[in-house]
């Protein structure tokens, strides 16, 4: 009797031990989340599991607005999931702890993967030349505007700074809010402020000072101070509504789609909502204005690869192989095609001969991109979360007219020394 | 028969061990982090009291402490009298179906999650699309004050919502105390010609002084932990005007990944709680002296009343 | 009908009750409005009843599963809290000792401690014990967090049970545990009721703890589910209102059914504490 039980148990253990690998997969949003990528990824997961019966994926979706709390908790316990989504800002914190697997070898091994060169810019460690993530969600940040409101007020979409001021003043007089989103959400303020900073000074300066650690590049430079003053000026002209801090993402979107606001500086993820909104046929895309005397590329657009998938370091051979396989699958060209049709940009090229069916607004995004001489990711991705928080706050203070450009720049420089260099 | 020692420990152990392992131990660890500079994984650097010095020179911490004081004082000013009067009115009407009805309704917000309460009020108070704005536009043609977006107004709005939610609990605690005031006192006063207002001030209030203290303590501790309401309605804004210690601690720890200062702030909150506790208890040590004088006077009144009855 | 002198009281109470109820009414009205209608008409009666708000809210975040998880966690937590707190309170109150008073003070002091600070260490602890993404991993810390308040009320209540009752029991040869079961527990039912509702509500609404320990749609509790549709990208107020409404209805029903014992338990426990 005991012998039989022993054999049964042995078979049981043998069976379960050869069952295979279960990978914990941590994505930012659950199925049915705000962007299309989730459905495409979900389908990707299902096809992967069908093709690989020995690998199970444990999808760990979590609440939209608290996902970073979750990943940070996992990170601080040293227990990141096998494959996880990360934002550039968080990656800055993770990479030093060496919890993320370097991917250079698997990328080199598979030229067919189709990764867009340069898409890894923010999940990259300049110290060791390591690429640590594969971008799955990219974005543009451009201005959505309501052509009808412009026409009704005899205005053309502004191309220069002075035209912008004129447009703002005219709209304010007509009782229309020029920019839908004000200062309520810090991250939206930074989109506007980094466009201004970039127009004035150019991207390399920023990248060098924070990623390359070039100490002599500081926040406290005349170009940035001018940029900050311009932000304050826009606010003073009423560009953000009569109460500059009132409108955040949610309200801003409602104001724009209901025709109460004329322009909406937002990311390309918004295409999904925009194309179905009440005023959809009037919405057009526009680039940010040029600044007279600006040192940066006046045609540059913000084009980033915000979120990437990474693999945890230190996995067993079996798990590692499975994780790499899974990663390749969910960032494959097919999944990329699916995402693009939903209005989401990825870091992988499309399959050969694919003719995606993309919304008109997406085509307009690409048109502007094609006419731009350069593009770079949102500045916020290159800085530590604490620094980003301070910068957002300064933007809000500037908009509220509490400080001027010089004070903002000086404060940020103090914080930079404290946060980045511990001084 | 009774193995006292054994029984004692047997009974205490389940609760105490869960509490110690899952509450005290993590808290102790968190407090320990306050002495380190740590960004999560890996080892941190011991910095002693540096984190505390950083905290105290951080203007946001000062703002949050200031906000806490305003919050507590205003809550005392409004919630205590209001809940007392409500309890008093209900006591006058009970026992009756209407009194029960009122109690049930008034206590309702207390059992609704703070997150839900904040959400409900956000819909009403929203500047662009809220209910109040809607009425203001239609009646007065103006959007009205910016309840959550005006730095000078936001704390008061939050205090209002918080009062709306928790007055019921205060009221309930007062209710019980009021019920226990001996009826003879009121009768005696009635005979002496005291009106109901005077009766309330001179009899009811002193007799429930202990519950006033309890309510004050509950309000204080609740305020120090206030998180959900800030989280949903204002995110500490606008421009940090509505920052509170508990929320800021969350920001520093989870958003900025600075566990050292975050834990130091936790220590600070704990210290504030202890100071408030001691302060309130001390104030109320003085009260009993007054109360006992009052009680003696009441006692005498009852005696007089009883004597008169038997005549 | 209403006595003249009570008219003032009724007026006062009615006005206050109206202030209490009106936001709920707006919530209910709002929950059936579509996204666009909400923008035009936030306060009035809906022109078109958007039931899809409810069905979407229910399905999108798998609320039925979340409700079940929350219920399991809450009921277990309530049971755990009442059991451990009553046992501990009884021991401390009946067997007077310095150690006992110290332990009691230590447990009640927990009320002053900001709970959020413990979250990260708890996460590490839970993960070391293999409790991550399990309901138990949420239930046990939830019990720990709610013990202070329970101890406060229950020990105060038990203190007020007259000694004579126990002395006669002792004389009859009852053991400690028999006294507990046959005397202390039945007499404490009102305060248990109060603790039950307060703890239930606290655990139901517990967000950060569940966020950190649980992951995945199977284990999600209601606050986690709610925050998904409350997330930064959602601008459909009707949908959010419907979601909020769904999550508070169970608690409200529970409350309306048991309000008598709840209210009396809290008030009497309150003054004795």
XYZ file of C-alpha atoms in Angstrom, chain C:
273
model
C -49.728 66.685 16.592
C -46.178 67.811 17.143
C -45.937 69.466 20.482
C -45.340 73.151 20.189
C -42.084 73.152 22.028
C -40.756 70.344 19.895
C -41.364 72.173 16.642
C -38.006 73.880 16.885
C -36.226 70.579 17.354
C -37.973 69.008 14.414
C -37.116 71.930 12.195
C -33.489 71.855 13.150
C -33.166 68.106 12.705
C -35.049 68.091 9.420
C -32.847 70.744 7.909
C -29.748 68.861 8.934
C -31.110 65.599 7.579
C -31.851 67.295 4.279
C -28.247 68.466 4.092
C -27.168 64.901 4.740
C -29.433 63.306 2.177
C -29.161 65.718 -0.722
C -25.680 64.662 -1.885
C -26.857 61.059 -1.953
C -29.812 62.059 -4.073
C -27.540 63.792 -6.540
C -25.354 60.731 -6.626
C -28.312 58.540 -7.481
C -29.590 60.957 -10.109
C -26.129 61.310 -11.559
C -25.527 57.612 -11.774
C -28.088 57.210 -14.504
C -26.951 60.110 -16.618
C -24.879 59.623 -19.703
C -21.519 61.315 -20.068
C -22.782 64.200 -22.140
C -25.960 64.707 -20.179
C -23.990 65.020 -17.005
C -22.110 67.959 -18.447
C -25.238 69.818 -19.450
C -27.433 68.826 -16.556
C -25.559 67.856 -13.422
C -28.290 68.632 -10.957
C -31.680 67.898 -12.384
C -33.653 64.839 -13.268
C -32.151 62.737 -16.012
C -33.801 62.902 -19.389
C -32.592 59.531 -20.416
C -31.838 56.768 -17.978
C -28.413 55.393 -18.781
C -28.566 51.969 -17.236
C -25.431 51.066 -19.108
C -23.496 52.998 -16.482
C -24.317 50.294 -14.037
C -23.839 47.364 -16.331
C -20.547 48.723 -17.587
C -19.294 49.516 -14.120
C -20.282 46.067 -12.979
C -18.687 44.209 -15.851
C -15.626 46.237 -16.659
C -13.994 45.718 -13.343
C -15.576 42.404 -12.460
C -17.421 43.850 -9.521
C -19.154 40.634 -8.609
C -15.837 39.009 -7.894
C -14.640 42.084 -6.078
C -17.756 42.153 -3.933
C -17.287 38.551 -3.015
C -13.661 39.083 -2.133
C -14.451 42.116 -0.051
C -17.227 40.295 1.732
C -15.027 37.338 2.565
C -12.239 39.569 3.766
C -14.562 41.762 5.811
C -16.518 38.989 7.468
C -13.359 37.115 8.353
C -11.765 40.285 9.589
C -14.757 41.203 11.718
C -14.917 37.742 13.168
C -11.194 37.775 13.868
C -11.274 41.182 15.488
C -14.204 40.423 17.749
C -12.799 37.065 18.740
C -9.300 38.221 19.575
C -10.339 41.524 21.105
C -13.000 40.004 23.309
C -10.671 37.288 24.548
C -7.916 39.756 25.266
C -10.253 42.301 26.857
C -11.793 39.708 29.075
C -8.422 38.545 30.312
C -7.177 42.048 30.952
C -10.338 43.185 32.696
C -11.004 40.131 34.824
C -7.420 39.493 35.834
C -6.141 42.816 37.002
C -2.417 43.052 36.686
C 0.144 45.598 35.773
C 1.197 43.636 32.735
C -2.409 43.561 31.651
C -2.822 47.310 31.892
C 0.385 47.806 30.001
C -0.728 45.524 27.205
C -4.081 47.256 27.029
C -2.464 50.674 26.821
C -0.118 49.427 24.135
C -2.971 48.136 22.052
C -5.104 51.226 22.386
C -2.136 53.445 21.601
C -2.349 52.013 18.114
C -5.112 54.516 17.467
C -2.538 57.267 17.354
C -0.277 55.621 14.830
C -0.534 56.526 11.166
C -1.268 53.260 9.524
C 0.106 54.131 6.106
C 3.623 54.133 7.449
C 3.528 50.414 8.015
C 2.578 49.504 4.497
C 5.951 48.878 2.936
C 7.353 46.818 5.817
C 4.088 44.892 5.822
C 4.507 44.169 2.155
C 7.961 42.790 2.734
C 6.722 40.723 5.663
C 3.753 39.378 3.738
C 5.927 38.461 0.827
C 8.392 36.663 3.071
C 5.551 34.697 4.607
C 4.161 33.849 1.213
C 0.966 35.730 1.855
C 1.072 37.911 -1.193
C -2.005 37.962 -3.353
C -3.985 35.952 -0.852
C -7.005 37.068 1.034
C -5.397 35.952 4.285
C -2.589 38.381 3.561
C -5.112 41.169 3.780
C -7.280 39.741 6.542
C -4.587 39.350 9.166
C -3.114 42.848 8.911
C -6.652 44.213 8.754
C -7.371 42.523 12.061
C -4.216 44.019 13.504
C -5.159 47.514 12.379
C -8.635 47.305 13.835
C -7.694 45.819 17.157
C -6.972 49.136 18.915
C -10.441 50.528 18.498
C -12.049 47.206 19.316
C -9.972 46.829 22.455
C -10.893 50.325 23.523
C -14.605 49.767 23.307
C -14.805 46.157 24.408
C -12.565 46.519 27.427
C -14.494 49.557 28.571
C -17.732 47.671 28.173
C -16.531 44.604 29.997
C -15.261 46.739 32.807
C -18.808 47.794 33.403
C -20.119 44.303 33.858
C -20.614 43.978 37.573
C -18.169 41.769 39.410
C -20.887 39.979 41.304
C -22.007 38.121 38.240
C -18.614 36.597 37.849
C -18.094 35.934 41.495
C -21.203 33.840 41.672
C -20.042 31.998 38.628
C -16.684 31.358 40.192
C -18.334 30.006 43.271
C -20.276 27.582 41.149
C -16.981 26.208 39.946
C -16.964 27.618 36.461
C -13.636 27.791 34.688
C -12.315 30.960 33.131
C -13.330 30.014 29.680
C -16.802 28.969 30.778
C -17.331 32.338 32.385
C -16.270 33.947 29.179
C -18.589 31.989 26.982
C -21.636 31.914 29.167
C -21.492 35.319 30.796
C -19.216 37.822 29.116
C -20.125 37.085 25.542
C -23.917 37.204 25.807
C -23.721 40.423 27.784
C -21.442 42.021 25.247
C -23.565 41.469 22.189
C -24.477 45.159 21.815
C -20.877 46.276 21.778
C -19.980 43.447 19.441
C -22.593 44.769 17.086
C -21.060 48.204 17.144
C -17.555 46.868 16.607
C -18.852 44.671 13.833
C -20.198 47.513 11.780
C -17.267 49.831 12.344
C -14.714 47.154 11.578
C -16.709 45.948 8.597
C -16.775 49.418 7.136
C -13.103 50.012 7.861
C -12.003 46.814 6.212
C -14.409 47.249 3.311
C -12.881 50.645 2.611
C -9.280 49.613 3.129
C -7.393 50.619 0.035
C -3.643 50.879 0.381
C -3.280 47.571 2.157
C -5.218 45.714 -0.524
C -3.442 47.590 -3.272
C -0.054 46.504 -2.112
C -0.802 42.928 -1.164
C -3.282 41.891 -3.807
C -2.902 41.810 -7.498
C -4.979 40.386 -10.244
C -8.669 40.376 -10.972
C -9.413 37.310 -8.896
C -8.384 38.745 -5.608
C -9.312 42.355 -6.060
C -11.421 44.016 -3.434
C -14.077 46.614 -4.061
C -12.018 49.777 -3.419
C -9.400 48.561 -5.869
C -12.078 47.909 -8.441
C -13.609 51.326 -7.861
C -10.342 53.116 -8.317
C -10.003 51.628 -11.760
C -12.941 53.510 -13.074
C -12.062 56.510 -11.029
C -8.662 56.554 -12.658
C -6.989 59.535 -14.120
C -8.205 58.855 -17.630
C -11.868 58.607 -16.953
C -14.087 61.592 -17.473
C -17.476 59.964 -17.455
C -19.056 61.216 -14.259
C -22.186 59.177 -14.656
C -20.159 56.022 -14.858
C -18.116 56.959 -11.803
C -21.277 57.770 -9.850
C -22.794 54.437 -10.746
C -19.672 52.682 -9.602
C -19.562 54.552 -6.317
C -23.229 53.849 -5.753
C -22.785 50.134 -6.300
C -20.018 50.007 -3.767
C -21.859 51.816 -1.017
C -25.192 50.086 -1.376
C -24.226 46.849 0.391
C -22.962 48.737 3.398
C -26.045 50.918 3.499
C -28.320 47.894 3.355
C -26.380 46.245 6.143
C -26.696 49.427 8.149
C -30.427 49.840 7.633
C -31.063 46.277 8.694
C -29.027 46.413 11.843
C -29.165 50.059 12.741
C -30.807 49.582 16.069
C -28.085 47.453 17.550
C -25.397 49.425 15.786
C -26.476 52.764 17.106
C -27.114 51.581 20.623
C -23.863 49.671 20.706
C -21.793 52.624 19.651
C -23.470 55.107 21.883
C -23.338 52.988 24.965
C -19.856 51.814 24.250
C -18.890 55.374 23.583
C -19.812 56.774 26.919
C -18.395 53.930 28.834
C -15.107 54.316 27.045
